[in-house]
Amino acid sequence: MMTVNEVSKIAGVSIRTLQYYDQIGLLKPAEYTESGYRLYDDTAMERLQQILLFRELEFPLKEIKDIVDNPDFDREKALDQQIELLTLKKEHLENLIAFAREIKTTGGRKMDFSVFDNSKIEEYAKKAKEEWGNTAAYKDFEKKSAGRTKEDEKQLWSDFMQLFAKLGEVKNDSPDSAAAQSIVKEIQNYISEHFYMCDNKILLGLGQAYASGGEFTENIDKAGGAGTGAFAFEAIKAYCK
């Protein structure tokens, strides 16, 4: 765990900014001390990296929150998009530098304004934002989460993790056992009721995330014991067949 001061120094983000991110729900600490100090774990730091990459690309905070909170959020896909956008931005800056140097070297006028055109970057960024914000699952998620308080969200997440705690109790059984399959059905129903309609295709995609080694895996393994995330994926694959 790291304190807010340590995170501020490591990430180059002011303490006030981190406090603001917490207030708007963009970056919540892993926990708070009894004195109310913020503590951040590796999962929170991974999320901060995503936020800062999107900030480098000048995404508004609300849009960043919408993207990273999206139930379809795929870290690898986001990184691919960020790499592409950063590459386009790098090429744009290199063209501007070359243009300025040419003017300095020739000492003359160069009536060419095409080098200032960044429409390619804007178009790609627009497309990326639309991909995250226009999915049916996300629209369903927005509708079902409307009006929920932070306490409501906390309770929903706690109840959801209890299902993985149950799954952890049978993780030494076969993934296609009746007990495991029954719990997978409970997970699917819970997601559909409280978050968004979870068909088998979406469930299978979530199963991959549960075993990917990221934030989902850490939380699931914390609830059901080491290996629960991987077992959940195998049980989901069996269920979706």
Short mmCIF file of N, CA, C and O in Angstrom, two decimals, residues 57-130:
data_model
loop_
_atom_site.label_atom_id
_atom_site.label_comp_id
_atom_site.label_asym_id
_atom_site.label_seq_id
_atom_site.Cartn_x
_atom_site.Cartn_y
_atom_site.Cartn_z
N LEU A 57 -3.62 12.39 -23.78
CA LEU A 57 -4.31 12.54 -25.06
C LEU A 57 -5.43 13.57 -24.97
O LEU A 57 -6.25 13.68 -25.87
N GLU A 58 -5.47 14.29 -23.81
CA GLU A 58 -6.39 15.40 -23.62
C GLU A 58 -7.86 14.98 -23.59
O GLU A 58 -8.75 15.74 -23.99
N PHE A 59 -8.13 13.76 -23.11
CA PHE A 59 -9.50 13.34 -22.90
C PHE A 59 -10.04 14.05 -21.65
O PHE A 59 -9.35 14.11 -20.63
N PRO A 60 -11.26 14.57 -21.66
CA PRO A 60 -11.86 15.16 -20.45
C PRO A 60 -12.03 14.08 -19.37
O PRO A 60 -12.22 12.90 -19.68
N LEU A 61 -12.00 14.50 -18.12
CA LEU A 61 -12.08 13.56 -17.01
C LEU A 61 -13.37 12.74 -17.05
O LEU A 61 -13.37 11.54 -16.75
N LYS A 62 -14.48 13.38 -17.40
CA LYS A 62 -15.75 12.65 -17.45
C LYS A 62 -15.69 11.53 -18.47
O LYS A 62 -16.19 10.42 -18.22
N GLU A 63 -15.08 11.80 -19.63
CA GLU A 63 -14.99 10.78 -20.67
C GLU A 63 -14.05 9.65 -20.24
O GLU A 63 -14.30 8.48 -20.53
N ILE A 64 -12.98 10.01 -19.53
CA ILE A 64 -12.07 8.99 -19.01
C ILE A 64 -12.80 8.08 -18.04
O ILE A 64 -12.68 6.86 -18.08
N LYS A 65 -13.59 8.69 -17.15
CA LYS A 65 -14.35 7.90 -16.16
C LYS A 65 -15.34 6.98 -16.87
O LYS A 65 -15.49 5.81 -16.49
N ASP A 66 -16.02 7.50 -17.89
CA ASP A 66 -16.97 6.68 -18.63
C ASP A 66 -16.27 5.48 -19.27
O ASP A 66 -16.81 4.37 -19.30
N ILE A 67 -15.06 5.70 -19.78
CA ILE A 67 -14.32 4.63 -20.46
C ILE A 67 -13.86 3.57 -19.47
O ILE A 67 -14.10 2.38 -19.66
N VAL A 68 -13.18 3.98 -18.39
CA VAL A 68 -12.61 3.00 -17.46
C VAL A 68 -13.68 2.32 -16.60
O VAL A 68 -13.44 1.24 -16.05
N ASP A 69 -14.87 2.96 -16.50
CA ASP A 69 -15.98 2.33 -15.77
C ASP A 69 -16.86 1.48 -16.67
O ASP A 69 -17.75 0.79 -16.19
N ASN A 70 -16.59 1.55 -17.96
CA ASN A 70 -17.40 0.80 -18.93
C ASN A 70 -17.32 -0.69 -18.65
O ASN A 70 -16.22 -1.24 -18.48
N PRO A 71 -18.46 -1.38 -18.55
CA PRO A 71 -18.42 -2.83 -18.28
C PRO A 71 -17.70 -3.62 -19.36
O PRO A 71 -17.26 -4.74 -19.13
N ASP A 72 -17.56 -3.03 -20.55
CA ASP A 72 -16.84 -3.69 -21.63
C ASP A 72 -15.37 -3.28 -21.69
O ASP A 72 -14.67 -3.59 -22.64
N PHE A 73 -14.90 -2.55 -20.66
CA PHE A 73 -13.53 -2.03 -20.71
C PHE A 73 -12.52 -3.17 -20.84
O PHE A 73 -12.54 -4.13 -20.08
N ASP A 74 -11.67 -3.03 -21.83
CA ASP A 74 -10.64 -4.02 -22.12
C ASP A 74 -9.30 -3.29 -22.06
O ASP A 74 -8.99 -2.44 -22.90
N ARG A 75 -8.50 -3.62 -21.05
CA ARG A 75 -7.23 -2.91 -20.83
C ARG A 75 -6.32 -2.99 -22.04
O ARG A 75 -5.70 -2.01 -22.43
N GLU A 76 -6.22 -4.18 -22.65
CA GLU A 76 -5.33 -4.35 -23.80
C GLU A 76 -5.81 -3.52 -24.98
O GLU A 76 -5.01 -2.89 -25.69
N LYS A 77 -7.11 -3.51 -25.19
CA LYS A 77 -7.67 -2.71 -26.29
C LYS A 77 -7.40 -1.23 -26.05
O LYS A 77 -7.04 -0.48 -26.98
N ALA A 78 -7.59 -0.79 -24.80
CA ALA A 78 -7.34 0.61 -24.47
C ALA A 78 -5.89 0.98 -24.72
O ALA A 78 -5.59 2.05 -25.26
N LEU A 79 -4.97 0.09 -24.33
CA LEU A 79 -3.55 0.37 -24.55
C LEU A 79 -3.23 0.45 -26.04
O LEU A 79 -2.44 1.30 -26.46
N ASP A 80 -3.83 -0.42 -26.83
CA ASP A 80 -3.61 -0.37 -28.28
C ASP A 80 -4.07 0.98 -28.84
O ASP A 80 -3.39 1.58 -29.68
N GLN A 81 -5.23 1.43 -28.37
CA GLN A 81 -5.75 2.72 -28.84
C GLN A 81 -4.86 3.87 -28.39
O GLN A 81 -4.59 4.81 -29.15
N GLN A 82 -4.38 3.79 -27.14
CA GLN A 82 -3.52 4.84 -26.62
C GLN A 82 -2.19 4.89 -27.38
O GLN A 82 -1.67 5.98 -27.69
N ILE A 83 -1.64 3.72 -27.68
CA ILE A 83 -0.39 3.66 -28.43
C ILE A 83 -0.58 4.29 -29.81
O ILE A 83 0.27 5.05 -30.29
N GLU A 84 -1.70 3.96 -30.46
CA GLU A 84 -1.98 4.51 -31.78
C GLU A 84 -2.13 6.03 -31.73
O GLU A 84 -1.56 6.76 -32.56
N LEU A 85 -2.86 6.52 -30.72
CA LEU A 85 -3.05 7.96 -30.59
C LEU A 85 -1.74 8.68 -30.27
O LEU A 85 -1.45 9.75 -30.81
N LEU A 86 -0.95 8.09 -29.38
CA LEU A 86 0.34 8.70 -29.03
C LEU A 86 1.28 8.71 -30.23
O LEU A 86 2.06 9.65 -30.41
N THR A 87 1.22 7.66 -31.04
CA THR A 87 2.04 7.59 -32.25
C THR A 87 1.64 8.69 -33.23
O THR A 87 2.50 9.36 -33.82
N LEU A 88 0.33 8.88 -33.40
CA LEU A 88 -0.16 9.94 -34.29
C LEU A 88 0.26 11.32 -33.76
O LEU A 88 0.65 12.21 -34.54
N LYS A 89 0.19 11.47 -32.44
CA LYS A 89 0.59 12.74 -31.82
C LYS A 89 2.09 12.99 -32.02
O LYS A 89 2.52 14.11 -32.29
N LYS A 90 2.88 11.92 -31.86
CA LYS A 90 4.34 12.02 -32.05
C LYS A 90 4.67 12.43 -33.49
O LYS A 90 5.52 13.31 -33.72
N GLU A 91 4.00 11.80 -34.46
CA GLU A 91 4.24 12.13 -35.87
C GLU A 91 3.87 13.59 -36.16
O GLU A 91 4.57 14.28 -36.90
N HIS A 92 2.76 14.03 -35.54
CA HIS A 92 2.32 15.41 -35.73
C HIS A 92 3.38 16.39 -35.19
O HIS A 92 3.72 17.39 -35.86
N LEU A 93 3.91 16.11 -34.00
CA LEU A 93 4.93 16.98 -33.40
C LEU A 93 6.22 16.96 -34.22
O LEU A 93 6.86 18.01 -34.39
N GLU A 94 6.60 15.79 -34.71
CA GLU A 94 7.81 15.69 -35.52
C GLU A 94 7.68 16.50 -36.80
O GLU A 94 8.63 17.16 -37.24
N ASN A 95 6.48 16.50 -37.41
CA ASN A 95 6.25 17.28 -38.62
C ASN A 95 6.32 18.78 -38.32
O ASN A 95 6.86 19.56 -39.12
N LEU A 96 5.79 19.18 -37.16
CA LEU A 96 5.86 20.58 -36.77
C LEU A 96 7.30 21.03 -36.53
O LEU A 96 7.70 22.13 -36.94
N ILE A 97 8.08 20.16 -35.87
CA ILE A 97 9.49 20.49 -35.62
C ILE A 97 10.26 20.62 -36.93
O ILE A 97 11.04 21.57 -37.12
N ALA A 98 10.04 19.68 -37.86
CA ALA A 98 10.72 19.71 -39.15
C ALA A 98 10.32 20.97 -39.92
O ALA A 98 11.16 21.62 -40.57
N PHE A 99 9.06 21.34 -39.83
CA PHE A 99 8.55 22.53 -40.51
C PHE A 99 9.22 23.80 -39.96
O PHE A 99 9.66 24.68 -40.72
N ALA A 100 9.30 23.90 -38.64
CA ALA A 100 9.92 25.07 -38.00
C ALA A 100 11.40 25.17 -38.36
O ALA A 100 11.92 26.26 -38.61
N ARG A 101 12.07 24.02 -38.38
CA ARG A 101 13.49 24.02 -38.72
C ARG A 101 13.72 24.45 -40.17
O ARG A 101 14.70 25.15 -40.48
N GLU A 102 12.82 24.03 -41.05
CA GLU A 102 12.94 24.40 -42.46
C GLU A 102 12.81 25.91 -42.63
O GLU A 102 13.56 26.54 -43.40
N ILE A 103 11.85 26.50 -41.92
CA ILE A 103 11.66 27.95 -41.99
C ILE A 103 12.91 28.67 -41.47
O ILE A 103 13.39 29.65 -42.05
N LYS A 104 13.45 28.16 -40.36
CA LYS A 104 14.64 28.78 -39.77
C LYS A 104 15.84 28.67 -40.71
O LYS A 104 16.62 29.61 -40.87
N THR A 105 15.98 27.50 -41.37
CA THR A 105 17.12 27.27 -42.25
C THR A 105 17.04 28.12 -43.52
O THR A 105 18.03 28.74 -43.94
N THR A 106 15.86 28.17 -44.12
CA THR A 106 15.70 28.91 -45.38
C THR A 106 15.57 30.41 -45.15
O THR A 106 15.93 31.22 -46.01
N GLY A 107 15.06 30.75 -43.97
CA GLY A 107 14.89 32.16 -43.65
C GLY A 107 13.80 32.83 -44.45
O GLY A 107 13.65 34.05 -44.42
N GLY A 108 13.03 32.03 -45.17
CA GLY A 108 11.99 32.60 -46.00
C GLY A 108 10.60 32.23 -45.54
O GLY A 108 10.41 31.58 -44.53
N ARG A 109 9.65 32.69 -46.31
CA ARG A 109 8.27 32.39 -45.99
C ARG A 109 7.88 31.04 -46.60
O ARG A 109 8.29 30.72 -47.72
N LYS A 110 7.09 30.30 -45.87
CA LYS A 110 6.60 29.02 -46.39
C LYS A 110 5.11 28.99 -46.12
O LYS A 110 4.67 28.70 -45.01
N MET A 111 4.34 29.32 -47.13
CA MET A 111 2.90 29.43 -46.96
C MET A 111 2.22 28.06 -47.08
O MET A 111 1.47 27.78 -48.00
N ASP A 112 2.52 27.21 -46.10
CA ASP A 112 1.96 25.86 -46.07
C ASP A 112 1.42 25.61 -44.67
O ASP A 112 2.19 25.55 -43.71
N PHE A 113 0.11 25.50 -44.57
CA PHE A 113 -0.50 25.32 -43.25
C PHE A 113 -0.99 23.89 -43.01
O PHE A 113 -1.58 23.59 -41.99
N SER A 114 -0.72 23.01 -43.96
CA SER A 114 -1.19 21.62 -43.83
C SER A 114 -0.54 20.92 -42.64
O SER A 114 -1.13 19.99 -42.07
N VAL A 115 0.66 21.36 -42.27
CA VAL A 115 1.37 20.73 -41.17
C VAL A 115 0.64 20.91 -39.83
O VAL A 115 0.85 20.16 -38.87
N PHE A 116 -0.23 21.94 -39.76
CA PHE A 116 -0.96 22.20 -38.51
C PHE A 116 -2.25 21.38 -38.40
O PHE A 116 -2.93 21.42 -37.38
N ASP A 117 -2.57 20.66 -39.44
CA ASP A 117 -3.80 19.87 -39.46
C ASP A 117 -3.67 18.65 -38.55
O ASP A 117 -2.84 17.78 -38.77
N ASN A 118 -4.46 18.60 -37.50
CA ASN A 118 -4.44 17.44 -36.60
C ASN A 118 -5.76 16.68 -36.63
O ASN A 118 -6.15 16.03 -35.66
N SER A 119 -6.47 16.80 -37.75
CA SER A 119 -7.78 16.16 -37.88
C SER A 119 -7.69 14.63 -37.78
O SER A 119 -8.62 13.97 -37.31
N LYS A 120 -6.54 14.08 -38.21
CA LYS A 120 -6.37 12.63 -38.14
C LYS A 120 -6.39 12.16 -36.69
O LYS A 120 -7.00 11.13 -36.35
N ILE A 121 -5.73 12.93 -35.83
CA ILE A 121 -5.71 12.60 -34.40
C ILE A 121 -7.10 12.74 -33.81
O ILE A 121 -7.57 11.87 -33.07
N GLU A 122 -7.77 13.85 -34.14
CA GLU A 122 -9.11 14.10 -33.60
C GLU A 122 -10.10 13.03 -34.05
O GLU A 122 -10.96 12.60 -33.27
N GLU A 123 -9.99 12.60 -35.29
CA GLU A 123 -10.90 11.59 -35.82
C GLU A 123 -10.72 10.26 -35.12
O GLU A 123 -11.68 9.57 -34.77
N TYR A 124 -9.44 9.87 -34.90
CA TYR A 124 -9.18 8.60 -34.23
C TYR A 124 -9.65 8.65 -32.78
O TYR A 124 -10.25 7.70 -32.27
N ALA A 125 -9.39 9.78 -32.10
CA ALA A 125 -9.83 9.93 -30.71
C ALA A 125 -11.34 9.86 -30.61
O ALA A 125 -11.89 9.23 -29.70
N LYS A 126 -12.03 10.51 -31.55
CA LYS A 126 -13.49 10.49 -31.56
C LYS A 126 -14.01 9.07 -31.73
O LYS A 126 -14.94 8.63 -31.03
N LYS A 127 -13.39 8.33 -32.63
CA LYS A 127 -13.79 6.95 -32.88
C LYS A 127 -13.58 6.09 -31.65
O LYS A 127 -14.43 5.26 -31.29
N ALA A 128 -12.44 6.29 -30.97
CA ALA A 128 -12.14 5.51 -29.76
C ALA A 128 -13.18 5.79 -28.67
O ALA A 128 -13.67 4.86 -28.01
N LYS A 129 -13.53 7.06 -28.49
CA LYS A 129 -14.52 7.42 -27.47
C LYS A 129 -15.88 6.80 -27.77
O LYS A 129 -16.57 6.31 -26.87
N GLU A 130 -16.25 6.84 -29.06
CA GLU A 130 -17.55 6.28 -29.45
C GLU A 130 -17.61 4.78 -29.22
O GLU A 130 -18.66 4.24 -28.83
#
